C-alpha positions as a printed Julia matrix, in Angstrom:
341×3 Matrix{Float64}:
 19.65  34.27   27.37
 19.51  34.26   23.5
 16.04  34.67   22.34
 16.48  33.77   18.75
 16.39  30.04   19.46
 12.66  30.6    20.86
 11.63  32.68   17.63
 13.31  30.98   15.15
 10.71  28.24   14.68
  8.39  31.42   13.86
 10.74  32.9    11.48
 11.6   29.58    9.52
  7.68  29.5     8.77
  8.57  32.26    6.37
  9.97  31.72    2.9
 13.7   31.69    3.28
 14.14  34.11    0.69
 11.41  36.5     2.19
 12.82  35.79    5.51
 16.41  37.34    4.41
 14.82  40.35    2.48
 12.91  41.17    6.03
 16.1   40.87    7.76
 18.28  42.81    5.21
 15.72  45.78    5.45
 15.8   45.87    9.15
 19.61  45.75    9.04
 19.71  48.6     6.23
 17.76  50.96    8.91
 21.21  50.9    11.03
 24.02  50.99    8.03
 24.71  54.44    8.58
 24.22  54.18   12.4
 25.94  50.94   13.32
 26.99  52.52   16.96
 22.93  51.89   17.82
 23.56  47.97   17.24
 26.59  47.84   18.79
 24.86  48.88   22.09
 22.23  46.75   21.67
 24.12  43.93   21.21
 26.76  44.48   23.42
 29.64  43.96   21.03
 33.15  45.29   21.18
 36.51  45.25   19.65
 39.12  42.98   21.16
 42.52  43.84   20.53
 43.92  40.11   20.72
 41.84  39.08   17.89
 43.38  41.45   15.42
 44.51  39.53   12.17
 46.72  41.11    9.79
 46.64  40.11    5.93
 49.19  41.96    3.57
 48.29  45.85    4.32
 44.66  44.92    6.0
 44.4   44.78    9.98
 41.0   43.08   10.69
 39.39  43.54   14.24
 37.97  39.85   14.14
 38.76  36.99   12.45
 35.21  35.96   11.8
 33.11  37.49    9.15
 30.27  37.32    6.87
 30.53  35.19    3.39
 29.39  36.51    0.02
 25.66  35.78   -0.61
 24.5   37.51    2.64
 24.89  41.53    1.58
 24.33  40.74   -1.96
 23.69  44.18   -2.72
 26.0   45.91   -0.37
 23.23  47.35    1.92
 23.69  46.55    5.6
 27.58  45.84    5.69
 27.98  48.23    8.76
 25.52  46.78   10.31
 26.89  43.11   10.03
 30.29  44.79   11.59
 28.28  46.04   14.52
 27.09  42.77   15.1
 30.82  41.6    15.66
 31.91  41.04   12.09
 35.48  41.78   11.26
 35.0   41.68    7.36
 31.9   41.15    5.18
 32.12  39.9     1.77
 29.58  41.85   -0.55
 28.34  40.14   -3.72
 29.06  38.2    -5.58
 28.83  41.15   -8.14
 28.74  40.89  -12.08
 29.43  43.54  -14.64
 25.64  43.79  -15.08
 22.66  43.75  -13.08
 21.29  40.12  -12.82
 17.99  38.74  -11.85
 19.29  35.35  -11.07
 17.47  32.09  -11.26
 13.85  31.32  -11.2
 12.12  31.11   -7.51
 11.81  29.61   -5.52
 15.38  28.82   -5.27
 16.52  28.62   -1.43
 15.42  25.72    0.88
 16.07  25.16    4.52
 17.28  21.46    5.88
 17.19  22.06    9.45
 17.39  18.35   10.46
 20.69  18.85    8.8
 21.43  22.57    9.87
 21.92  23.17    6.09
 20.74  25.36    3.46
 20.31  24.7    -0.62
 20.25  27.55   -2.98
 19.91  28.19   -6.6
 20.28  31.64   -6.31
 22.26  32.19   -9.55
 24.15  35.36   -8.83
 21.3   38.18   -8.57
 22.8   41.53   -8.14
 22.5   45.17   -8.76
 25.5   45.27  -10.97
 29.17  46.94  -10.63
 27.74  50.52  -11.08
 25.27  50.37   -8.5
 27.12  48.44   -6.1
 30.23  51.18   -6.45
 27.86  54.06   -5.91
 26.52  52.34   -2.72
 29.81  51.66   -1.22
 30.86  55.03   -2.02
 27.72  56.76   -0.43
 27.85  54.72    2.59
 31.3   54.45    3.85
 32.56  51.35    5.9
 32.53  52.01    9.78
 35.24  50.08   10.84
 34.3   46.66    9.21
 36.58  45.63    6.47
 34.87  45.25    2.94
 35.43  42.18    0.8
 34.2   42.56   -2.89
 33.06  38.96   -4.64
 33.49  39.57   -8.04
 31.7   36.96  -10.82
 31.24  37.03  -14.31
 28.17  37.6   -15.94
 25.67  34.89  -17.62
 26.01  33.49  -21.01
 29.8   34.5   -21.54
 32.15  32.29  -23.38
 35.45  31.67  -21.46
 37.38  34.54  -23.16
 34.45  36.86  -21.89
 34.22  35.8   -18.64
 37.81  36.76  -18.06
 37.72  40.05  -19.68
 34.34  41.24  -17.78
 36.04  39.86  -14.51
 39.19  41.86  -15.19
 37.21  44.86  -16.01
 34.83  44.44  -13.09
 38.0   44.61  -10.71
 39.46  47.63  -12.33
 36.02  49.58  -11.96
 35.02  48.78   -8.42
 38.52  47.66   -6.69
 39.0   51.22   -4.61
 35.9   50.52   -2.76
 37.31  47.23   -1.35
 39.48  45.96    0.91
 40.05  43.13   -0.9
 38.89  41.37   -3.94
 37.21  37.77   -3.7
 36.99  35.97   -7.37
 34.02  33.69   -7.21
 35.68  31.1    -9.91
 33.26  28.47   -8.28
 29.72  29.63   -8.2
 27.81  26.27   -9.08
 24.33  27.99   -9.5
 25.25  29.75  -12.81
 26.44  27.62  -15.89
 30.33  27.67  -16.69
 31.62  29.79  -13.89
 33.12  27.09  -12.16
 35.33  26.45  -15.5
 37.24  29.15  -13.99
 39.26  26.86  -11.71
 41.13  25.2   -14.6
 44.37  26.32  -14.41
 44.89  27.88  -17.6
 41.56  30.15  -17.53
 42.62  30.85  -13.91
 46.12  32.05  -14.81
 44.58  34.19  -17.7
 42.35  35.84  -15.31
 45.14  36.39  -12.42
 47.5   37.68  -14.88
 45.2   40.09  -15.97
 44.37  41.36  -12.51
 47.87  41.86  -11.9
 48.67  43.82  -14.92
 45.88  46.42  -13.2
 48.53  47.07  -10.42
 46.25  47.21   -7.84
 46.97  47.15   -4.16
 43.95  45.31   -2.68
 44.71  41.62   -1.85
 43.6   39.19   -4.53
 41.55  35.86   -3.19
 40.27  32.85   -5.21
 37.18  31.14   -3.74
 37.26  27.64   -4.58
 34.63  24.99   -4.82
 33.82  22.29   -2.28
 33.76  19.3    -4.71
 37.16  20.07   -6.51
 39.59  17.16   -6.73
 42.1   18.22   -4.03
 45.14  17.01   -6.17
 43.97  19.42   -9.04
 43.41  22.39   -6.3
 47.21  21.69   -5.13
 48.32  21.63   -8.73
 46.43  24.75   -9.59
 48.02  26.88   -6.68
 51.4   26.11   -7.36
 50.68  27.05  -10.85
 49.26  30.64   -9.73
 51.29  30.95   -6.54
 52.9   34.19   -7.67
 49.52  35.63   -8.68
 47.03  35.63   -5.73
 47.37  36.35   -2.03
 45.12  33.6    -0.78
 42.09  31.41   -1.08
 38.57  31.0     0.1
 37.63  27.37    0.95
 34.72  26.54    0.2
 32.06  27.29   -2.01
 28.67  25.44   -1.9
 28.65  21.9    -2.63
 26.94  19.53   -4.9
 27.7   16.35   -2.84
 25.55  13.4    -2.93
 22.66  14.02   -0.4
 21.23  10.46    0.29
 22.09  10.3     3.9
 20.54  13.89    4.5
 17.09  13.68    6.3
 15.35  16.81    5.41
 12.57  16.65    2.2
 14.11  19.38    0.76
 17.47  17.26   -0.06
 16.34  16.57   -3.45
 16.34  20.15   -4.3
 19.05  21.25   -7.02
 21.54  23.84   -5.99
 24.56  24.37   -3.79
 24.68  22.69   -0.25
 25.92  24.88    2.9
 26.09  24.57    6.44
 27.03  21.31    8.68
 27.02  18.72    6.02
 29.86  20.35    4.17
 31.81  21.21    7.47
 34.38  18.02    7.53
 35.22  18.43    3.74
 36.04  22.24    4.1
 38.33  21.43    7.17
 39.77  18.93    5.5
 40.82  20.94    2.57
 41.92  23.61    4.72
 44.45  21.32    6.16
 45.74  20.16    3.44
 46.05  23.46    1.59
 47.49  24.97    5.03
 50.34  22.13    4.96
 51.1   22.45    1.45
 51.21  26.19    1.78
 51.93  27.54    4.74
 52.43  31.2     3.84
 49.4   31.34    2.25
 46.11  33.14    3.72
 43.14  31.1     3.9
 39.45  32.38    4.37
 37.76  29.17    5.57
 34.07  28.89    4.53
 31.73  26.03    5.4
 29.46  25.03    8.21
 30.69  26.95   11.24
 28.0   27.2    13.72
 29.9   27.15   17.22
 32.76  29.21   18.71
 34.24  25.64   18.94
 33.82  25.22   15.14
 35.33  28.35   14.41
 38.53  27.7    16.66
 38.48  24.06   14.62
 38.92  26.05   11.38
 41.63  28.4    12.89
 43.59  25.39   14.17
 43.32  24.02   10.77
 45.34  26.86    9.13
 42.42  29.31    8.57
 43.26  33.32    8.97
 39.86  34.31    8.79
 36.4   32.63    9.01
 33.25  33.18    7.46
 29.83  32.37    8.77
 26.83  32.48    6.76
 24.54  29.36    7.11
 25.35  29.12   10.69
 24.45  32.87   11.27
 21.04  32.21    9.84
 20.56  29.38   12.37
 22.29  30.58   15.16
 20.96  34.39   14.98
 22.57  37.64   15.68
 24.39  37.39   18.7
 26.46  34.26   16.88
 29.32  36.3    15.94
 30.08  38.04   19.13
 29.86  34.81   20.95
 32.62  33.43   18.94
 34.49  36.45   19.44
 34.24  36.35   23.0
 35.03  32.64   23.2
 38.23  33.05   21.04
 39.17  36.21   22.8
 39.42  34.07   26.06
 40.96  31.24   24.85
 43.96  33.66   23.56
 44.17  35.17   26.97
 44.26  31.71   28.77
 46.99  30.7    26.26
 49.03  33.68   27.02
 48.8   33.0    30.83
 49.61  29.37   30.34
């Protein structure tokens, strides 16, 4: 029996950001002793779920999206709950406080969240030191890199290249956050000229870690296809998608009027459609799916749409700590049944 669904109404009475800090503080306790959580939640590795991308082997295709472990404090604990990878960050060169609180809002009627956090993080140097002090215990680490606040276009590119140079050795892959809707100017990096400049700058670093670009949920799909053709040889994959600024008149929650990026169930169909499109246009390009996965069936839908890996975030908050293990078990059993047939 999953007890989380019974205690969730009580948890949801707490401010979402306060709640997140409380959960994070609990997970931090186990980050250097993640085996305790594996035993508590009966998680296990399943060889038939392994996924290979470039020089990496992921023990599970299911991971945690950027924004959950912003400060690199409990990634091993999340791995112990079944995550094959955790995307840390987003991280900027210097520490940032983010936007003014209150800045996170639950929409329970719509199984969604709106946030306008504004890329709050501890900066590259502190994040790097933390990763070095607490080695990853089996879980793969993605590092989401973003530009700092108040930079012009040239400054964004230069700073992100420098950030990648400074921290890439602590990552298994790099995720370039070029689509955050909650800090002014970040999404301009999706423009083909700026993106090309950024990717060329990173390519000149000659690093081994795969490079993924995270695109927005609201980007014009024709523009996305055209951009990816232009930079096809400069990146290793894409992340689809970031949070959305979609119209929210049809949502039921009183919080639907809040500004910020929308995540969760309302963006699932759009993210799936974009994944199908990009997979059909670039069948060999790895896709990390992100957007509204709540159930094992949702994860299966994303994989069948062409995703190589699948990230969860809002669904994890709504479904609780056993969610990833449930998905892993379902996918493993489906794979075994397919092999029998």
